[in-house]
PDB file of N, CA and C in Angstrom:
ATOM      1  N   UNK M   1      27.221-126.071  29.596  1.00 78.00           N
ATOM      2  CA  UNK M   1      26.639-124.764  29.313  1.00 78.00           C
ATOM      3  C   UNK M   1      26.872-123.861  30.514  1.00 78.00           C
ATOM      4  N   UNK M   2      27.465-122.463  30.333  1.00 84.00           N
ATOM      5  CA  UNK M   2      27.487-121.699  31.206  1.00 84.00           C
ATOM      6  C   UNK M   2      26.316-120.938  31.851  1.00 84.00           C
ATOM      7  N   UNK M   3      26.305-120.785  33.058  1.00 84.00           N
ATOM      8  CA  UNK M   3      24.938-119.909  33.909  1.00 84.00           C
ATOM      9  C   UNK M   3      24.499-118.793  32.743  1.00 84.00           C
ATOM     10  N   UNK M   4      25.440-117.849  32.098  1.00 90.00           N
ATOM     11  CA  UNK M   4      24.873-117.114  31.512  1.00 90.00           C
ATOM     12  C   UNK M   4      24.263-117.519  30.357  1.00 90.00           C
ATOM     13  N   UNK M   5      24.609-118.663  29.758  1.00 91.00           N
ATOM     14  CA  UNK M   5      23.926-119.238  28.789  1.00 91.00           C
ATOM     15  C   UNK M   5      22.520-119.966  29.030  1.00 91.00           C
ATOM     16  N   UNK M   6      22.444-120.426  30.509  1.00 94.00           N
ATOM     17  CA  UNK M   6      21.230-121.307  30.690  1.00 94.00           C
ATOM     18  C   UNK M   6      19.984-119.893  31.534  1.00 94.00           C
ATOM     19  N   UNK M   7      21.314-118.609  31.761  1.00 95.00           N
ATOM     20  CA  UNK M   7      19.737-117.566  32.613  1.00 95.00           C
ATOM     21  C   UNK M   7      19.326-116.990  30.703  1.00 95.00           C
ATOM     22  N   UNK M   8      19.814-117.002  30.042  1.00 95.00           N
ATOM     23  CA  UNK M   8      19.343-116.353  28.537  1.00 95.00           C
ATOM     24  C   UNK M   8      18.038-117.261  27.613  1.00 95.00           C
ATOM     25  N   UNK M   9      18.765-119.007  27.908  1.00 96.00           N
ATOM     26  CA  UNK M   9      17.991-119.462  27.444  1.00 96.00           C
ATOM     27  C   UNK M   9      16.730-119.808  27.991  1.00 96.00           C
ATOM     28  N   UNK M  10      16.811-119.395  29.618  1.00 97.00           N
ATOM     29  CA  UNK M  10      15.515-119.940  30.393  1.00 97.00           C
ATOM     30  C   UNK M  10      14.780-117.930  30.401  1.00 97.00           C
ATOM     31  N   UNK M  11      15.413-117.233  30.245  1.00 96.00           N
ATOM     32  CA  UNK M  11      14.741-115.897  30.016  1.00 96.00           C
ATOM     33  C   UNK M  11      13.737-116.161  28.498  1.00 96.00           C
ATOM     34  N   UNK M  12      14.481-116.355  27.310  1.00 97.00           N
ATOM     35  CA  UNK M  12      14.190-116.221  26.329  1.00 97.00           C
ATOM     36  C   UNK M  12      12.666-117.536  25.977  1.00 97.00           C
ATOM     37  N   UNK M  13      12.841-118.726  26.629  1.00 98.00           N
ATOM     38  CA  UNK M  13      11.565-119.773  26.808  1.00 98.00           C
ATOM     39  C   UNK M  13      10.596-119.073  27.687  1.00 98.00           C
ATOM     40  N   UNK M  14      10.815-118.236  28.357  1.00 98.00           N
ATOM     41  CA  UNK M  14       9.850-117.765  29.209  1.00 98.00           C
ATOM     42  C   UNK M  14       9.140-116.584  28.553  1.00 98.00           C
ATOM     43  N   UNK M  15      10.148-115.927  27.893  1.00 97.00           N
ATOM     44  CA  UNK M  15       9.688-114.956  27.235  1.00 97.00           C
ATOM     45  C   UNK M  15       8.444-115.538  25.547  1.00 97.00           C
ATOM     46  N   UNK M  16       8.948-116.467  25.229  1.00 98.00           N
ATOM     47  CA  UNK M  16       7.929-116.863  24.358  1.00 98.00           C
ATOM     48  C   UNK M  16       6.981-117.551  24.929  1.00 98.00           C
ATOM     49  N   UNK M  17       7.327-118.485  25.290  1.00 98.00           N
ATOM     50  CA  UNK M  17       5.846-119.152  26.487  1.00 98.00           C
ATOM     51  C   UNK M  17       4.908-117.987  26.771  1.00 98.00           C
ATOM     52  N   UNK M  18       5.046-117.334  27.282  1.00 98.00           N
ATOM     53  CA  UNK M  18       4.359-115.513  28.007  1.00 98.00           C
ATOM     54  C   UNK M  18       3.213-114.971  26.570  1.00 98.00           C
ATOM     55  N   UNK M  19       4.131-114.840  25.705  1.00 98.00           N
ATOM     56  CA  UNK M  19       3.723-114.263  24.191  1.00 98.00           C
ATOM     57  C   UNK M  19       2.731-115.424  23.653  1.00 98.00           C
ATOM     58  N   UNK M  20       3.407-116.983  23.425  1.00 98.00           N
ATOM     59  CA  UNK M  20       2.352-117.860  23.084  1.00 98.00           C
ATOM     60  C   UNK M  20       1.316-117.588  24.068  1.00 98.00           C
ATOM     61  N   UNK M  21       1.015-117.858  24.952  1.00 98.00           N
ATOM     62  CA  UNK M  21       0.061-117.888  25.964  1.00 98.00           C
ATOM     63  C   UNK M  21      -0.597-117.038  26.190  1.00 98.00           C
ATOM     64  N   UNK M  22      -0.327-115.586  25.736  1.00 98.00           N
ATOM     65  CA  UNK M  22      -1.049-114.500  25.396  1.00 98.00           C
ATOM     66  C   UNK M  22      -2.001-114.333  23.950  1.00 98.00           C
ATOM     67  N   UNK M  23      -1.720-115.472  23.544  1.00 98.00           N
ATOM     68  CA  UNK M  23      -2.506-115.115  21.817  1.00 98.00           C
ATOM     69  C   UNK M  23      -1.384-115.217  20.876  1.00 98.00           C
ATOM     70  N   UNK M  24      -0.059-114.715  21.066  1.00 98.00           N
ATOM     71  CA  UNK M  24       0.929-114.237  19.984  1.00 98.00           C
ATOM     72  C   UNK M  24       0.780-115.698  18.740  1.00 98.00           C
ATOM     73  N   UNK M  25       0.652-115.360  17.474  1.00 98.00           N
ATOM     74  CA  UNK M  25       1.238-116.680  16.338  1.00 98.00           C
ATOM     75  C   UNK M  25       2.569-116.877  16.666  1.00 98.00           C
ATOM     76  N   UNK M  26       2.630-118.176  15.993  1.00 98.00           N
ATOM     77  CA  UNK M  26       4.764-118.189  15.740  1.00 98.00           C
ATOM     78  C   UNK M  26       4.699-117.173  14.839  1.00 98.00           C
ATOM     79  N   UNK M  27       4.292-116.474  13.959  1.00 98.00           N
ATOM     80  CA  UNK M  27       4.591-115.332  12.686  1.00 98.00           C
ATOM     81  C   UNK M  27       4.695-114.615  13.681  1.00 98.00           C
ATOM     82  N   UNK M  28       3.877-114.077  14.747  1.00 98.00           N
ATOM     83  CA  UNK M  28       4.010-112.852  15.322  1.00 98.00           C
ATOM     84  C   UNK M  28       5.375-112.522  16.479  1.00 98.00           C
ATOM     85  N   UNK M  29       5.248-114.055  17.015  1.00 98.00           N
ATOM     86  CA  UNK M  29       6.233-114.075  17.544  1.00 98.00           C
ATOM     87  C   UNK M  29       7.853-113.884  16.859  1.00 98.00           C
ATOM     88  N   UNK M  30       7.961-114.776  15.604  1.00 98.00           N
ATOM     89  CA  UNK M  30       8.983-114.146  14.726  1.00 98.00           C
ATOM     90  C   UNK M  30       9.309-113.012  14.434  1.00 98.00           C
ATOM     91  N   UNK M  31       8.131-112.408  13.986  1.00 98.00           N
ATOM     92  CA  UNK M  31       8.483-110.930  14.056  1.00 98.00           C
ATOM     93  C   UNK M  31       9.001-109.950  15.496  1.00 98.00           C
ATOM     94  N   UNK M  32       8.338-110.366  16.710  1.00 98.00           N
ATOM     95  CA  UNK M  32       8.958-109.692  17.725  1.00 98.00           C
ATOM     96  C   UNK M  32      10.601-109.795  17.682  1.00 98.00           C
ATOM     97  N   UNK M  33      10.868-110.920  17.325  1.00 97.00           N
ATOM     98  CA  UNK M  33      12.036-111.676  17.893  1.00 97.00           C
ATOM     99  C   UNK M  33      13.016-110.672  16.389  1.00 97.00           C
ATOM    100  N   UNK M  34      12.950-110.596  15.497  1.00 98.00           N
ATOM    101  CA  UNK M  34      13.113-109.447  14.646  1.00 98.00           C
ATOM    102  C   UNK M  34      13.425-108.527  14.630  1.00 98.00           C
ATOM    103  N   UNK M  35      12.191-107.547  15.513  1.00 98.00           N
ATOM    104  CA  UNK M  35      12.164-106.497  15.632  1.00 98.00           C
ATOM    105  C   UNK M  35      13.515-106.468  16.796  1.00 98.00           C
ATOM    106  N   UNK M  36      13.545-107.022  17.957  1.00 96.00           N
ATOM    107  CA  UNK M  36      14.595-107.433  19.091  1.00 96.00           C
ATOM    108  C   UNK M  36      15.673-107.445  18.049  1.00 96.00           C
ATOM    109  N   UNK M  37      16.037-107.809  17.350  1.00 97.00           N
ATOM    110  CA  UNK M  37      17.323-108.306  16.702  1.00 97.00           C
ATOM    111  C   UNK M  37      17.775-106.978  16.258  1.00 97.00           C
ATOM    112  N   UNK M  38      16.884-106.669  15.807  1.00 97.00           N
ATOM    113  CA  UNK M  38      16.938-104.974  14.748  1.00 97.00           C
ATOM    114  C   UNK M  38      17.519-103.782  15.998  1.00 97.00           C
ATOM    115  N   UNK M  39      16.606-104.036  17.044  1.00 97.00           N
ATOM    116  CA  UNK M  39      17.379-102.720  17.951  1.00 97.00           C
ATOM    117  C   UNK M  39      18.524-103.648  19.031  1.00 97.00           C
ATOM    118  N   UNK M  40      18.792-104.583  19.148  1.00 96.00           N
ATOM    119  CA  UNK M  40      20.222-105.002  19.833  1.00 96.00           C
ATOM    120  C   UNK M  40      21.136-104.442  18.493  1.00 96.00           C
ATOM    121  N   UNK M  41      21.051-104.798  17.054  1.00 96.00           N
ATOM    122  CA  UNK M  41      22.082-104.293  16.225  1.00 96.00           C
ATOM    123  C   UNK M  41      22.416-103.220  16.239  1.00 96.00           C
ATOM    124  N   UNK M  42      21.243-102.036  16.495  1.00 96.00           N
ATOM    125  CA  UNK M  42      21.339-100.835  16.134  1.00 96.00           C
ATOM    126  C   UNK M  42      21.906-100.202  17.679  1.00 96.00           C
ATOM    127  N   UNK M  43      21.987-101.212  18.908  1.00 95.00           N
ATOM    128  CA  UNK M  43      22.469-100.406  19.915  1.00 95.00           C
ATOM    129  C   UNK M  43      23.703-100.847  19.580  1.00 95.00           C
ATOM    130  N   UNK M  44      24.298-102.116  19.035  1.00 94.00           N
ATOM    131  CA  UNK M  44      25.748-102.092  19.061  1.00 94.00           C
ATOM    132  C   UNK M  44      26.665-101.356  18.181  1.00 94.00           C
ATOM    133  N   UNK M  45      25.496-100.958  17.117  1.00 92.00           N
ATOM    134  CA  UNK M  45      26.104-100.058  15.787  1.00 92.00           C
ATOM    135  C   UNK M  45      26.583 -98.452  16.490  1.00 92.00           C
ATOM    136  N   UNK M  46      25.745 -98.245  17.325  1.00 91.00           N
ATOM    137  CA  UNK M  46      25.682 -97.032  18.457  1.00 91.00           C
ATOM    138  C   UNK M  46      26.773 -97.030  19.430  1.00 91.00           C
ATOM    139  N   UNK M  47      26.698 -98.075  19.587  1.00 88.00           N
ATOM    140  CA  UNK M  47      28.266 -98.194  21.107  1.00 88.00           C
ATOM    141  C   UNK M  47      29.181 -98.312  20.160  1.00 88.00           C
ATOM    142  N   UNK M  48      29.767 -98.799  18.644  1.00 85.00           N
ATOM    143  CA  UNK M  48      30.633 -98.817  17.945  1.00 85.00           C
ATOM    144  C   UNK M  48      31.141 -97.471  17.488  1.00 85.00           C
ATOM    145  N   UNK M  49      30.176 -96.587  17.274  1.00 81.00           N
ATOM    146  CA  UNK M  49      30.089 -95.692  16.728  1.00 81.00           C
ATOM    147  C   UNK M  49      30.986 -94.110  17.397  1.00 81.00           C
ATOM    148  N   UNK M  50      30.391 -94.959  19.204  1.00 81.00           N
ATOM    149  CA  UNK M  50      30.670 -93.859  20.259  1.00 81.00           C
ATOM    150  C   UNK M  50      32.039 -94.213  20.450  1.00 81.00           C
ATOM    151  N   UNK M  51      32.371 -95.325  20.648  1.00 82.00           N
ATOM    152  CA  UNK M  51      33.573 -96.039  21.138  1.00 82.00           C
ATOM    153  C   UNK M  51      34.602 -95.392  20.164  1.00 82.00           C
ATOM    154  N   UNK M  52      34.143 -95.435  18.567  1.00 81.00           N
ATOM    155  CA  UNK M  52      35.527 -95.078  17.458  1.00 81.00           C
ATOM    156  C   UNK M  52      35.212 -92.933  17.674  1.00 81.00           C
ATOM    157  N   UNK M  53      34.573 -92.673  18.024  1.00 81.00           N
ATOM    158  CA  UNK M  53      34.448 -91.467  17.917  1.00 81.00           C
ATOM    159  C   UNK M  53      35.556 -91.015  19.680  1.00 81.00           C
ATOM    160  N   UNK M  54      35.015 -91.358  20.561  1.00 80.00           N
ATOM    161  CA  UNK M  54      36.120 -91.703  21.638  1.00 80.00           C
ATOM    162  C   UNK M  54      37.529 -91.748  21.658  1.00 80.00           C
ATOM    163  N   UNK M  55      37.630 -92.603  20.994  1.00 82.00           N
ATOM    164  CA  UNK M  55      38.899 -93.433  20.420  1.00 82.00           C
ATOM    165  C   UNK M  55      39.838 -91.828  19.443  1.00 82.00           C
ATOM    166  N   UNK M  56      39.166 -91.475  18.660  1.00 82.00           N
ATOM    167  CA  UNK M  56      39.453 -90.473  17.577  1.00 82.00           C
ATOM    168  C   UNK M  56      39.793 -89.368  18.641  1.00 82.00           C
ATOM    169  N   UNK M  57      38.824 -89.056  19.521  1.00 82.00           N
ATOM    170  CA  UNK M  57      39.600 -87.562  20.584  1.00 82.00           C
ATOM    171  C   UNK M  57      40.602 -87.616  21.364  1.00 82.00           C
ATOM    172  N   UNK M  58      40.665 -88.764  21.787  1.00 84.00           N
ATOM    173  CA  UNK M  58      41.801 -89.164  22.755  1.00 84.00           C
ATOM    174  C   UNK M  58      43.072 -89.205  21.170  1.00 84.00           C
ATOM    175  N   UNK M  59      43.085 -89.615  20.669  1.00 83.00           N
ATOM    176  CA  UNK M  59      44.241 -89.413  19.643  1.00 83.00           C
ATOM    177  C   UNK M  59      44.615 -88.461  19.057  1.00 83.00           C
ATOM    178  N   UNK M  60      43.523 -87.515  18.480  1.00 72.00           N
ATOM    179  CA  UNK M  60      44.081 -86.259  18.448  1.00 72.00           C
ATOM    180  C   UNK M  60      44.529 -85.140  18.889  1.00 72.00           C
ATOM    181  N   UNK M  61      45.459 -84.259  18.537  1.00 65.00           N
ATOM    182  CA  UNK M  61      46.005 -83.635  19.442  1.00 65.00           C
ATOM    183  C   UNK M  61      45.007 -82.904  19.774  1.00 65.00           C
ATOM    184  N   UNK M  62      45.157 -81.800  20.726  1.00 64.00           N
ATOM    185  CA  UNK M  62      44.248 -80.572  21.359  1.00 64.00           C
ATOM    186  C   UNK M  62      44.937 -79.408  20.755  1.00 64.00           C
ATOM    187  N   UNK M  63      43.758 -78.847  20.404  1.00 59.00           N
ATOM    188  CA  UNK M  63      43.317 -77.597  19.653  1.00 59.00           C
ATOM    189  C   UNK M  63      43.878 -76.307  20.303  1.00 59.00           C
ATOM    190  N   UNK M  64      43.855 -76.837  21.238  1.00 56.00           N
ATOM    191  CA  UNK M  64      44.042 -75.149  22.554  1.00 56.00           C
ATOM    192  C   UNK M  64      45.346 -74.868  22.230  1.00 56.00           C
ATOM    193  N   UNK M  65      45.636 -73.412  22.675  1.00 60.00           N
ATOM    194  CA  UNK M  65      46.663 -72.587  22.290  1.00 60.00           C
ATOM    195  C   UNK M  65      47.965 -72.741  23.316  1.00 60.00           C
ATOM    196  N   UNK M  66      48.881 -72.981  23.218  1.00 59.00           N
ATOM    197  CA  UNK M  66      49.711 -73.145  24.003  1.00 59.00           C
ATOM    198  C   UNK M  66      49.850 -72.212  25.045  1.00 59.00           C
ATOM    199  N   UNK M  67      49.932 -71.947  26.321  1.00 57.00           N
ATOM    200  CA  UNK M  67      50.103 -70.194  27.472  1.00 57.00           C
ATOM    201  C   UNK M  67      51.462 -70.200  27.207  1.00 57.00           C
TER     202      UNK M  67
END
């Protein structure tokens, strides 16, 4: 297993340990973990979005008038 795989999985045990140990249910905790899922998608749907829009100006030509 790579470091970045074992700092994610020792972030992510810590991060529920924290939540159990605060009161959280496993339901509630599921749902956090959810809600997390929902805005990592929606930031990558966002960087996809910027990236092809990017992508599209650099390819088209420019508008400006020739001097």
């Amino acid at each position: 297993m790579s470091t970045d795989q074992k700092g994610t999985r020792i972030l992510a045990r810590t991060f529920f340990n924290q939540l159990r140990a605060s009161g959280y249910t496993p339901h509630q905790v599921i749902g956090i973990a959810t809600e997390l899922l929902e805005l990592v998608t929606t930031d990558i749907k966002e960087g996809d979005k910027a990236t092809a829009v990017q992508a599209a100006q650099e390819q088209a030509p420019e508008n400006r008038p020739h001097a």
